[in-house]
Short mmCIF file of C-alpha atoms (C1' of nucleotides) in Angstrom, two decimals:
data_model
loop_
_atom_site.label_atom_id
_atom_site.label_comp_id
_atom_site.label_asym_id
_atom_site.label_seq_id
_atom_site.Cartn_x
_atom_site.Cartn_y
_atom_site.Cartn_z
CA MET A 1 -10.63 -17.32 0.94
CA THR A 2 -7.77 -19.50 1.96
CA GLY A 3 -6.53 -20.21 5.49
CA ILE A 4 -3.43 -18.22 4.82
CA GLN A 5 -3.59 -14.45 4.63
CA ARG A 6 -1.36 -11.49 4.84
CA VAL A 7 0.42 -10.66 8.00
CA THR A 8 -1.25 -7.87 9.76
CA GLY A 9 -0.20 -4.44 8.50
CA MET A 10 1.59 -5.81 5.44
CA GLN A 11 0.47 -4.86 1.93
CA ASP A 12 0.40 -6.51 -1.44
CA VAL A 13 1.28 -3.96 -4.14
CA LEU A 14 -0.63 -5.08 -7.16
CA PRO A 15 0.46 -4.10 -10.70
CA GLU A 16 -1.88 -1.09 -10.97
CA ASP A 17 -0.37 0.56 -7.79
CA ARG A 18 2.94 -0.75 -8.62
CA ARG A 19 3.11 1.59 -11.63
CA TYR A 20 2.95 4.57 -9.20
CA TRP A 21 5.85 2.98 -7.39
CA ASP A 22 7.82 2.72 -10.57
CA LEU A 23 7.14 6.46 -11.37
CA ILE A 24 8.02 7.55 -7.74
CA LEU A 25 11.21 5.51 -7.61
CA ALA A 26 12.33 6.40 -11.17
CA THR A 27 11.72 10.15 -10.41
CA ALA A 28 13.49 9.99 -7.05
CA GLY A 29 16.46 8.09 -8.47
CA GLN A 30 16.78 10.63 -11.24
CA LEU A 31 16.59 13.51 -8.93
CA ALA A 32 19.07 11.96 -6.46
CA ALA A 33 21.51 11.62 -9.31
CA GLU A 34 21.05 15.23 -10.39
CA TYR A 35 21.75 16.30 -6.82
CA GLY A 36 24.87 14.27 -6.63
CA PHE A 37 23.49 11.39 -4.38
CA GLN A 38 24.73 7.78 -4.85
CA ARG A 39 22.51 4.89 -3.91
CA ILE A 40 23.49 2.66 -1.05
CA ASP A 41 21.71 -0.53 0.16
CA VAL A 42 22.00 -1.53 3.79
CA PRO A 43 20.72 -4.69 5.36
CA VAL A 44 16.96 -4.98 6.47
CA LEU A 45 18.28 -6.73 9.60
CA GLU A 46 20.63 -5.09 12.06
CA TYR A 47 21.97 -5.89 15.66
CA THR A 48 19.31 -4.51 18.03
CA SER A 49 22.10 -2.61 19.78
CA LEU A 50 22.58 -0.37 16.75
CA PHE A 51 19.07 0.98 17.45
CA VAL A 52 19.53 1.00 21.28
CA ARG A 53 22.48 3.19 20.85
CA GLY A 54 21.44 5.14 17.73
CA VAL A 55 17.84 5.70 18.00
CA GLY A 56 17.74 5.69 21.80
CA GLU A 57 15.93 3.57 24.31
CA ALA A 58 13.82 6.50 25.18
CA SER A 59 12.37 6.73 21.70
CA ASP A 60 8.91 5.50 20.88
CA PHE A 61 10.31 2.51 19.02
CA PHE A 62 11.49 1.03 22.35
CA VAL A 63 9.10 2.57 24.69
CA ASN A 64 6.04 1.39 22.73
CA LYS A 65 7.80 -1.88 21.72
CA GLU A 66 7.37 -1.11 18.05
CA MET A 67 10.29 -3.04 16.74
CA TYR A 68 10.38 -6.44 15.29
CA THR A 69 13.17 -8.04 17.15
CA VAL A 70 13.34 -11.42 15.34
CA VAL A 71 16.22 -13.70 16.35
CA GLU A 72 18.85 -14.19 18.93
CA ASP A 73 22.29 -14.49 17.30
CA GLU A 74 25.59 -14.62 18.99
CA GLY A 75 24.45 -12.98 22.18
CA ASP A 76 22.96 -10.01 20.37
CA SER A 77 19.37 -9.97 19.09
CA LEU A 78 18.46 -8.83 15.52
CA THR A 79 15.94 -6.36 14.60
CA LEU A 80 14.14 -5.44 11.38
CA ARG A 81 15.16 -1.88 10.76
CA PRO A 82 12.49 0.70 11.92
CA GLU A 83 14.33 3.49 10.12
CA PHE A 84 17.11 3.95 7.72
CA THR A 85 19.47 6.44 9.15
CA ALA A 86 21.08 4.43 11.87
CA GLY A 87 21.90 1.63 9.39
CA ILE A 88 23.29 4.12 6.90
CA VAL A 89 25.50 5.85 9.49
CA ARG A 90 26.72 2.47 10.63
CA ALA A 91 27.67 1.61 7.02
CA TYR A 92 29.40 4.92 6.62
CA LEU A 93 31.65 4.25 9.66
CA GLU A 94 32.13 0.57 8.96
CA ASN A 95 33.14 1.05 5.46
CA GLY A 96 35.46 3.97 6.10
CA LEU A 97 33.42 6.51 4.06
CA HIS A 98 34.86 9.22 6.02
CA ASN A 99 37.83 8.76 3.74
CA TRP A 100 35.83 9.82 0.84
CA VAL A 101 35.46 13.47 -0.24
CA GLN A 102 33.13 15.02 2.26
CA PRO A 103 30.22 15.29 2.59
CA VAL A 104 29.02 11.91 1.36
CA LYS A 105 25.68 12.05 -0.21
CA LEU A 106 23.71 8.88 -0.22
CA TYR A 107 20.12 7.65 -0.81
CA ALA A 108 18.44 4.40 -0.18
CA VAL A 109 15.13 2.74 -0.88
CA GLY A 110 13.52 -0.14 0.84
CA PRO A 111 11.17 -1.42 3.49
CA ILE A 112 11.05 -0.34 7.13
CA PHE A 113 9.27 -2.21 9.85
CA ARG A 114 7.39 -0.76 12.75
CA ARG A 115 4.90 -2.78 14.85
CA GLU A 116 2.32 -0.11 15.26
CA ARG A 117 -1.45 -0.42 14.94
CA PRO A 118 -2.22 -0.18 11.28
CA GLN A 119 -4.39 2.67 9.99
CA ALA A 120 -5.01 4.85 6.97
CA GLY A 121 -1.56 5.56 5.49
CA ARG A 122 0.19 3.50 8.13
CA PHE A 123 1.51 0.04 7.74
CA ARG A 124 3.80 -2.19 9.68
CA GLN A 125 5.97 -2.65 6.66
CA HIS A 126 6.28 0.52 4.54
CA SER A 127 8.90 1.69 2.03
CA GLN A 128 10.88 4.71 2.23
CA PHE A 129 13.00 6.87 -0.18
CA ASN A 130 15.68 7.98 2.17
CA VAL A 131 18.31 10.68 1.58
CA GLU A 132 21.25 11.58 3.71
CA ILE A 133 24.26 13.97 3.69
CA LEU A 134 26.93 12.85 5.98
CA GLY A 135 30.11 14.66 7.29
CA GLU A 136 28.98 18.30 7.04
CA ASP A 137 26.83 20.62 9.12
CA ASP A 138 26.67 23.56 6.77
CA PRO A 139 22.94 24.71 6.87
CA ALA A 140 23.30 24.65 2.98
CA THR A 141 23.23 20.81 3.20
CA ASP A 142 19.93 21.10 5.10
CA LEU A 143 18.66 23.25 2.28
CA GLU A 144 19.76 20.81 -0.45
CA VAL A 145 18.07 17.95 1.26
CA MET A 146 14.91 19.88 1.74
CA LEU A 147 14.96 21.00 -1.94
CA LEU A 148 15.33 17.57 -3.08
CA ALA A 149 12.20 16.60 -1.28
CA ALA A 150 10.23 19.60 -2.52
CA THR A 151 11.35 18.94 -6.09
CA LEU A 152 10.31 15.35 -5.87
CA TYR A 153 6.70 16.25 -5.26
CA ARG A 154 6.72 18.86 -7.92
CA ARG A 155 8.03 16.56 -10.43
CA LEU A 156 5.47 13.86 -9.55
CA GLY A 157 2.71 16.27 -10.28
CA TYR A 158 1.70 16.58 -6.71
CA GLY A 159 2.52 20.32 -6.66
CA GLN A 160 4.20 22.77 -4.38
CA VAL A 161 4.82 21.64 -0.86
CA MET A 162 5.05 23.63 2.43
CA PHE A 163 7.58 22.49 5.03
CA GLN A 164 6.76 22.45 8.71
CA LEU A 165 10.20 23.55 10.13
CA ASN A 166 11.68 23.69 13.59
CA SER A 167 14.98 23.63 15.35
CA THR A 168 15.02 21.18 18.14
CA GLY A 169 18.20 22.56 19.74
CA CYS A 170 21.26 20.69 20.65
CA PRO A 171 22.89 19.22 23.90
CA ALA A 172 24.04 22.66 24.75
CA CYS A 173 20.74 24.32 24.83
CA LYS A 174 17.98 21.68 24.68
CA PRO A 175 18.33 20.41 28.27
CA ALA A 176 17.82 23.80 29.76
CA TYR A 177 14.92 24.54 27.48
CA VAL A 178 13.30 21.22 28.43
CA GLU A 179 13.70 22.09 32.19
CA LYS A 180 12.03 25.42 31.56
CA LEU A 181 9.29 23.85 29.75
CA ARG A 182 8.84 21.17 32.41
CA ALA A 183 8.69 23.80 35.00
CA TYR A 184 6.05 25.73 33.11
CA LEU A 185 3.88 22.70 32.44
CA ALA A 186 4.27 21.33 35.96
CA ALA A 187 2.20 24.31 37.06
CA TYR A 188 -0.67 22.88 34.99
CA GLU A 189 -0.15 19.19 35.75
CA ASP A 190 -3.66 18.82 37.18
CA ARG A 191 -5.14 19.97 33.95
CA LEU A 192 -3.08 17.62 31.76
CA ALA A 193 -4.41 14.47 30.41
CA PRO A 194 -2.90 11.21 31.80
CA VAL A 195 -0.81 10.76 28.66
CA ASP A 196 0.55 14.31 29.06
CA GLN A 197 1.34 13.77 32.70
CA GLU A 198 3.33 10.71 31.76
CA ARG A 199 5.16 12.59 29.04
CA LEU A 200 5.87 15.45 31.62
CA ARG A 201 8.04 12.99 33.41
CA ARG A 202 9.44 11.24 30.45
CA ASN A 203 9.73 13.76 27.72
CA PRO A 204 8.13 17.07 28.22
CA LEU A 205 8.91 18.15 24.66
CA ARG A 206 6.44 15.69 23.28
CA ILE A 207 3.62 17.61 24.99
CA MET A 208 4.22 20.39 22.50
CA ASP A 209 2.33 18.38 19.81
CA SER A 210 -0.29 16.99 22.23
CA LYS A 211 -3.78 16.92 20.74
CA GLU A 212 -5.54 16.62 24.09
CA PRO A 213 -8.43 18.93 24.49
CA GLY A 214 -7.73 22.07 26.48
CA MET A 215 -4.05 22.04 25.61
CA GLU A 216 -4.24 24.85 23.12
CA ALA A 217 -4.43 27.54 25.75
CA ILE A 218 -1.72 26.00 27.94
CA LEU A 219 0.62 25.53 25.07
CA ALA A 220 0.07 28.91 23.52
CA GLN A 221 1.89 30.53 26.52
CA ALA A 222 4.45 27.94 26.97
CA PRO A 223 8.09 28.83 26.37
CA HIS A 224 9.18 27.74 22.92
CA ILE A 225 12.41 26.38 21.70
CA GLY A 226 12.88 29.23 19.32
CA ASP A 227 13.63 31.66 22.17
CA HIS A 228 16.05 29.32 23.83
CA LEU A 229 18.47 28.11 21.24
CA CYS A 230 22.20 28.53 21.94
CA PRO A 231 24.06 30.81 19.58
CA ASP A 232 25.21 27.99 17.40
CA CYS A 233 21.71 26.51 16.89
CA ALA A 234 20.24 30.02 16.59
CA ASP A 235 22.75 30.83 13.76
CA HIS A 236 22.13 27.60 12.00
CA PHE A 237 18.44 28.04 12.07
CA ALA A 238 18.57 31.72 10.96
CA GLU A 239 20.99 30.70 8.09
CA LEU A 240 18.75 27.94 6.94
CA ARG A 241 15.76 30.12 6.90
CA GLY A 242 17.55 32.70 4.92
CA LEU A 243 18.63 30.16 2.36
CA LEU A 244 15.03 28.84 2.07
CA ASP A 245 13.82 32.43 1.56
CA ASN A 246 16.38 33.01 -0.97
CA VAL A 247 15.29 30.26 -3.13
CA GLY A 248 11.58 30.91 -2.41
CA GLN A 249 10.89 27.62 -0.89
CA ALA A 250 7.71 27.87 1.29
CA TYR A 251 7.98 26.70 4.89
CA ARG A 252 6.27 27.43 8.21
CA VAL A 253 8.17 27.57 11.39
CA ASN A 254 6.25 25.23 13.76
CA TYR A 255 7.70 25.28 17.29
CA ARG A 256 5.45 22.30 18.11
CA LEU A 257 7.20 20.14 15.59
CA VAL A 258 8.74 17.38 17.66
CA ARG A 259 10.47 14.15 16.86
CA GLY A 260 9.99 10.74 18.56
CA ILE A 261 13.56 9.72 17.73
CA ASP A 262 16.23 10.85 20.15
CA TYR A 263 19.17 11.65 17.77
CA TYR A 264 17.73 14.74 16.20
CA VAL A 265 19.51 18.14 16.81
CA LYS A 266 18.87 21.47 15.23
CA THR A 267 16.91 21.17 12.08
CA VAL A 268 13.67 19.08 11.96
CA PHE A 269 11.05 19.37 9.27
CA GLU A 270 8.13 17.55 7.73
CA VAL A 271 6.05 17.70 4.62
CA TRP A 272 2.35 17.12 5.20
CA GLY A 273 0.14 15.72 2.45
CA GLU A 274 -3.65 15.44 1.95
CA GLY A 275 -5.88 12.54 1.36
CA ILE A 276 -4.11 10.05 3.42
CA GLY A 277 -6.12 10.00 6.54
CA ALA A 278 -4.78 11.35 9.93
CA GLN A 279 -1.22 10.32 8.95
CA ALA A 280 -0.33 13.47 7.21
CA ALA A 281 3.48 13.26 7.08
CA LEU A 282 4.72 12.47 3.57
CA THR A 283 8.29 13.22 4.53
CA GLY A 284 10.00 13.74 7.73
CA GLY A 285 13.59 14.45 8.52
CA GLY A 286 16.25 16.31 10.40
CA ARG A 287 19.76 16.83 11.58
CA TYR A 288 21.52 14.12 13.64
CA ASP A 289 25.01 15.43 14.42
CA GLY A 290 25.50 13.17 17.47
CA LEU A 291 24.32 9.88 15.95
CA ALA A 292 27.65 8.65 14.65
CA GLU A 293 29.17 9.25 18.06
CA ALA A 294 26.38 7.47 19.77
CA ILE A 295 27.04 4.31 17.94
CA GLY A 296 30.83 4.40 18.51
CA GLY A 297 32.26 6.45 15.66
CA PRO A 298 33.89 9.82 15.48
CA ARG A 299 31.71 12.87 15.49
CA THR A 300 30.08 12.98 12.07
CA PRO A 301 27.36 15.48 11.51
CA GLY A 302 24.43 14.58 9.13
CA ILE A 303 21.02 15.47 7.78
CA GLY A 304 18.49 13.57 5.86
CA PHE A 305 14.83 12.62 5.36
CA GLY A 306 12.64 9.63 4.65
CA ALA A 307 9.69 9.86 2.33
CA GLY A 308 7.00 7.24 2.60
CA ILE A 309 6.33 5.62 -0.76
CA GLU A 310 2.87 4.28 0.30
CA ARG A 311 1.87 7.72 1.42
CA ILE A 312 3.05 9.27 -1.70
CA VAL A 313 0.92 6.87 -3.79
CA LEU A 314 -2.12 7.74 -1.61
CA ALA A 315 -1.39 11.44 -1.93
CA LEU A 316 -0.94 11.31 -5.64
CA ALA A 317 -4.15 9.39 -6.02
CA ALA A 318 -6.01 11.76 -3.80
CA ARG A 319 -4.76 14.59 -5.87
CA GLY A 320 -6.03 13.00 -9.03
CA VAL A 321 -2.69 12.31 -10.53
CA PRO A 322 -3.43 9.17 -12.70
CA PRO A 323 -1.07 6.15 -12.36
CA PRO A 324 1.11 5.70 -15.41
CA GLU A 325 -0.53 3.55 -18.03
CA ALA A 326 0.33 -0.21 -18.19
CA PRO A 327 2.66 -0.61 -21.25
CA PRO A 328 0.56 -2.25 -23.98
CA VAL A 329 1.44 -5.61 -25.42
CA PRO A 330 1.69 -4.53 -29.06
CA VAL A 331 1.40 -7.97 -30.61
CA LEU A 332 -0.68 -11.04 -29.92
CA LEU A 333 0.08 -14.27 -31.80
CA ALA A 334 -2.99 -16.33 -32.58
CA HIS A 335 -2.82 -19.89 -33.87
CA PHE A 336 -4.90 -23.19 -33.86
CA GLY A 337 -2.82 -25.52 -31.82
CA GLY A 338 -0.59 -28.28 -33.12
CA GLU A 339 1.98 -27.29 -35.71
CA THR A 340 0.69 -23.71 -35.87
CA LYS A 341 1.10 -23.38 -32.04
CA SER A 342 4.68 -24.58 -32.33
CA ALA A 343 5.35 -22.13 -35.19
CA ALA A 344 3.60 -19.35 -33.30
CA ALA A 345 5.69 -20.02 -30.06
CA ALA A 346 8.80 -19.88 -32.24
CA LEU A 347 7.81 -16.66 -33.88
CA ALA A 348 6.98 -15.09 -30.44
CA PHE A 349 10.46 -15.82 -29.24
CA ARG A 350 11.88 -14.49 -32.58
CA LEU A 351 9.95 -11.24 -32.17
CA ARG A 352 11.11 -10.75 -28.59
CA GLU A 353 14.60 -11.33 -29.55
CA ALA A 354 14.14 -8.52 -32.13
CA GLY A 355 12.97 -6.23 -29.39
CA ILE A 356 9.22 -6.54 -30.15
CA PRO A 357 7.06 -7.40 -27.05
CA ALA A 358 4.87 -10.36 -28.03
CA ARG A 359 2.08 -12.22 -26.30
CA LEU A 360 1.37 -15.79 -27.32
CA ALA A 361 -2.23 -17.14 -27.13
CA PHE A 362 -2.44 -20.16 -24.95
CA SER A 363 -4.55 -23.24 -25.37
CA ARG A 364 -4.39 -26.96 -24.81
CA GLY A 365 -6.49 -27.72 -27.83
CA ARG A 366 -7.85 -25.72 -30.68
CA ARG A 367 -9.27 -22.33 -29.61
CA SER A 368 -11.52 -20.26 -31.76
CA LEU A 369 -10.04 -17.22 -33.53
CA LYS A 370 -12.85 -15.14 -31.96
CA SER A 371 -11.72 -15.97 -28.54
CA GLN A 372 -8.17 -15.06 -29.38
CA MET A 373 -9.26 -11.72 -30.93
CA ARG A 374 -11.19 -11.02 -27.74
CA GLU A 375 -7.95 -11.54 -25.71
CA ALA A 376 -6.16 -9.25 -28.01
CA ASN A 377 -8.75 -6.57 -27.54
CA LYS A 378 -8.70 -6.93 -23.88
CA VAL A 379 -4.86 -6.56 -23.64
CA ALA A 380 -5.08 -3.68 -26.02
CA ALA A 381 -2.81 -5.25 -28.62
CA SER A 382 -2.30 -3.30 -31.77
CA VAL A 383 -1.71 -6.10 -34.07
CA VAL A 384 -2.82 -9.77 -34.12
CA VAL A 385 -0.43 -12.00 -35.96
CA ILE A 386 -2.37 -14.99 -37.20
CA LEU A 387 -0.54 -18.21 -37.90
CA GLY A 388 -3.08 -20.65 -38.87
CA ASP A 389 -2.97 -23.85 -40.93
CA ALA A 390 -3.40 -22.01 -44.19
CA GLU A 391 -0.73 -19.54 -43.48
CA LEU A 392 1.68 -22.13 -42.17
CA ALA A 393 1.24 -24.13 -45.44
CA ALA A 394 1.88 -21.09 -47.49
CA GLY A 395 4.82 -19.99 -45.40
CA GLU A 396 3.36 -16.68 -44.37
CA VAL A 397 1.51 -15.04 -41.55
CA ALA A 398 -1.55 -12.78 -41.61
CA MET A 399 -1.13 -9.38 -40.04
CA ARG A 400 -4.36 -8.06 -38.57
CA PRO A 401 -4.16 -4.44 -37.25
CA LEU A 402 -6.72 -3.95 -34.55
CA ALA A 403 -7.21 -0.16 -34.80
CA GLY A 404 -8.33 -0.34 -38.45
CA GLY A 405 -6.54 -0.95 -41.58
CA GLU A 406 -6.22 -3.77 -44.06
CA GLN A 407 -5.32 -7.26 -43.12
CA THR A 408 -2.44 -8.38 -45.05
CA THR A 409 0.02 -11.40 -45.27
CA VAL A 410 3.84 -11.27 -45.09
CA PRO A 411 6.33 -14.21 -45.55
CA LEU A 412 7.22 -16.02 -42.37
CA ALA A 413 10.82 -16.50 -43.43
CA GLY A 414 13.44 -13.85 -43.30
CA ASP A 415 12.59 -10.60 -41.31
CA ALA A 416 9.44 -9.52 -43.20
CA VAL A 417 7.32 -9.93 -40.05
CA GLU A 418 9.76 -7.85 -37.98
CA ARG A 419 9.93 -5.19 -40.67
CA TRP A 420 6.13 -4.98 -41.04
CA LEU A 421 5.58 -4.74 -37.36
CA ARG A 422 8.15 -1.96 -36.85
CA ALA A 423 6.61 -0.01 -39.69
CA HIS A 424 3.14 -0.31 -38.23
CA LEU A 425 3.73 -0.15 -34.45
CA ALA A 426 4.97 3.47 -34.69
"C1'" G B 1 -1.89 -0.94 24.16
"C1'" C B 2 -6.97 1.77 24.13
"C1'" G B 3 -11.64 3.16 21.50
"C1'" G B 4 -15.57 3.13 17.06
"C1'" G B 5 -17.08 0.64 12.48
"C1'" U B 6 -17.28 -3.71 9.22
"C1'" G B 7 -16.90 -8.90 7.68
"C1'" U B 8 -21.94 -12.98 1.93
"C1'" A B 9 -17.90 -15.52 -5.13
"C1'" G B 10 -11.88 -11.65 -7.75
"C1'" C B 11 -14.66 -6.60 -6.92
"C1'" G B 12 -19.28 -3.98 -5.57
"C1'" U B 13 -23.85 -5.46 -3.33
"C1'" A B 14 -28.90 -8.03 -2.00
"C1'" G B 15 -30.99 -11.54 1.24
"C1'" C B 16 -31.62 -10.46 7.95
"C1'" G B 17 -35.08 -17.33 11.26
"C1'" G B 18 -37.42 -21.80 6.82
"C1'" U B 19 -36.62 -25.65 0.50
"C1'" U B 20 -30.48 -26.18 -4.48
"C1'" A B 21 -27.70 -18.23 -1.20
"C1'" A B 22 -29.44 -13.76 -5.50
"C1'" C B 23 -27.70 -9.57 -8.73
"C1'" G B 24 -24.25 -6.32 -11.33
"C1'" C B 25 -19.10 -5.88 -12.81
"C1'" G B 26 -15.13 -9.05 -13.91
"C1'" U B 27 -13.31 -14.13 -15.73
"C1'" C B 28 -13.81 -18.35 -19.19
"C1'" U B 29 -16.50 -20.68 -23.41
"C1'" G B 30 -19.82 -20.53 -27.39
"C1'" G B 31 -23.25 -17.78 -30.87
"C1'" U B 32 -22.01 -23.06 -37.64
"C1'" U B 33 -16.09 -24.89 -40.26
"C1'" G B 34 -10.57 -19.04 -38.99
"C1'" U B 35 -11.26 -12.71 -37.15
"C1'" G B 36 -12.00 -8.14 -31.46
"C1'" G B 37 -14.92 -3.92 -29.27
"C1'" C B 38 -21.82 -3.97 -28.92
"C1'" C B 39 -25.44 -7.85 -28.25
"C1'" C B 40 -27.02 -12.87 -26.84
"C1'" A B 41 -26.26 -17.69 -24.46
"C1'" G B 42 -23.88 -20.80 -21.19
"C1'" A B 43 -20.05 -21.95 -17.49
"C1'" A B 44 -16.76 -21.56 -13.56
"C1'" G B 45 -16.39 -19.14 -8.87
"C1'" A B 46 -19.04 -18.58 -1.83
"C1'" C B 47 -17.70 -24.35 3.93
"C1'" C B 48 -22.26 -16.48 3.96
"C1'" G B 49 -14.54 -14.39 8.50
"C1'" U B 50 -13.60 -18.71 12.42
"C1'" G B 51 -15.41 -21.33 16.61
"C1'" G B 52 -19.15 -22.08 20.09
"C1'" G B 53 -24.25 -21.47 21.54
"C1'" U B 54 -30.03 -20.69 21.08
"C1'" U B 55 -33.65 -23.29 17.74
"C1'" C B 56 -37.10 -28.52 14.67
"C1'" G B 57 -34.38 -25.24 11.55
"C1'" A B 58 -29.23 -19.88 11.30
"C1'" A B 59 -25.88 -16.16 6.25
"C1'" U B 60 -29.94 -14.32 9.32
"C1'" C B 61 -30.38 -14.24 16.76
"C1'" C B 62 -26.46 -14.57 21.13
"C1'" C B 63 -21.26 -15.10 22.80
"C1'" A B 64 -16.11 -15.32 21.92
"C1'" C B 65 -12.09 -15.04 18.74
"C1'" C B 66 -9.70 -13.45 14.26
"C1'" A B 67 -9.19 -10.17 10.25
"C1'" C B 68 -9.91 -5.67 7.92
"C1'" U B 69 -10.96 -0.60 8.71
"C1'" C B 70 -11.15 4.48 11.07
"C1'" G B 71 -9.21 7.11 15.19
"C1'" C B 72 -5.93 7.76 19.87
"C1'" C B 73 -0.48 7.10 20.36
"C1'" C B 74 3.58 7.95 17.02
"C1'" C B 75 5.23 8.79 12.71
"C1'" A B 76 6.72 7.90 6.58
#
RNA sequence: GCGGGUGUAGCGUAGCGGUUAACGCGUCUGGUUGUGGCCCAGAAGACCGUGGGUUCGAAUCCCACCACUCGCCCCA
């Protein structure tokens, strides 16, 4: 072990796992295109004030000091993005995307940084597939975004998913509900755990998903948001549910579903997975109609979600979905060094230019053919092209199929080698 | 930030006070001059997480720290 190691909470994605990533990202990109989303890339680094104003100082990111605030620059500090949405809304405003045909449908892929304590399925750097619809508050946009998420899991072979769904209200109805909840919970204050007593003061809503012992009974009788939505929120929620029912997408209304980010209004949802430890959420999202205004822009409704790539990998593996196979290297070129190595290296280059992936055997000196054959077997090559002294002198190469079949020779000149390989590699 | 668990070669493990730290897998090389998978032989690879301490002697006992891991919190 060397003296240098990974930073806590960071992961190396080795080729085997990386193949899952390729599958997930290719599937997600394809799906996004089908749904009419275009890819956007926004910086990993943003001014801290974007998150102060967008995500909110009362959010857990700030309260728990979860953000990586890295450098001071021109009087404003910079922060590694702890989520995607604020940056995307910032880009929407800054680049005048409100002048595009509305709504604007965007997706992004990349790393997110949160300085939490690592755990199964939770890392300090993780990657998200993030989808947003900006400039429209039709509940049908909520539906589209949710269906995109559900379809992603189905296409990946994970299976059908069930949404946890709630409406978190809006500035017109949420404050009154929160007060009602606070009043209800205050009556039980002496029975609340210290964390929950703290939440009672700071954000009573969070107590709704408390896992402290004894809370079940108290919460069962608690007033829930569903009964206190304003007409606008209630209509929105009802219409969304109707749309989901109409397409047969499974969901469960969960009045305890609460978010740690302040900007969410109306719709909030999550998809829970299995096999990834206590961190069950594969996807989380919701509506943020007030976010654009919070960061200084005109009112711009929006809805979106983030899906955690690492968690999807864990969930797929737990479900027994095998990772895609490594692409085989069809051809290995064996030689005996010297002139033959030179000729083999040139032939390898020639084959690749012709679109045939080729692996050249390496060796400082002469290396036994047996050893090179073993290498070919290990990398699952289909054919070993042998370019030895005898072949070179005769101006030909030996074609040795590994899966059986006769070894033959073909001329090195011209395109005989390419034609033989194309015919035999299927 | 708070709890529990674990740290011996790339991976999985053994050794748990006493000479050059063992085994399996993997890697590399070879098994008569140039042919894979099985088998055989050999090699490389470990400052036994780090730093202190106890002891004639420590991978083995004690302490601290670090890392990883599981959970709380929160989420993806």
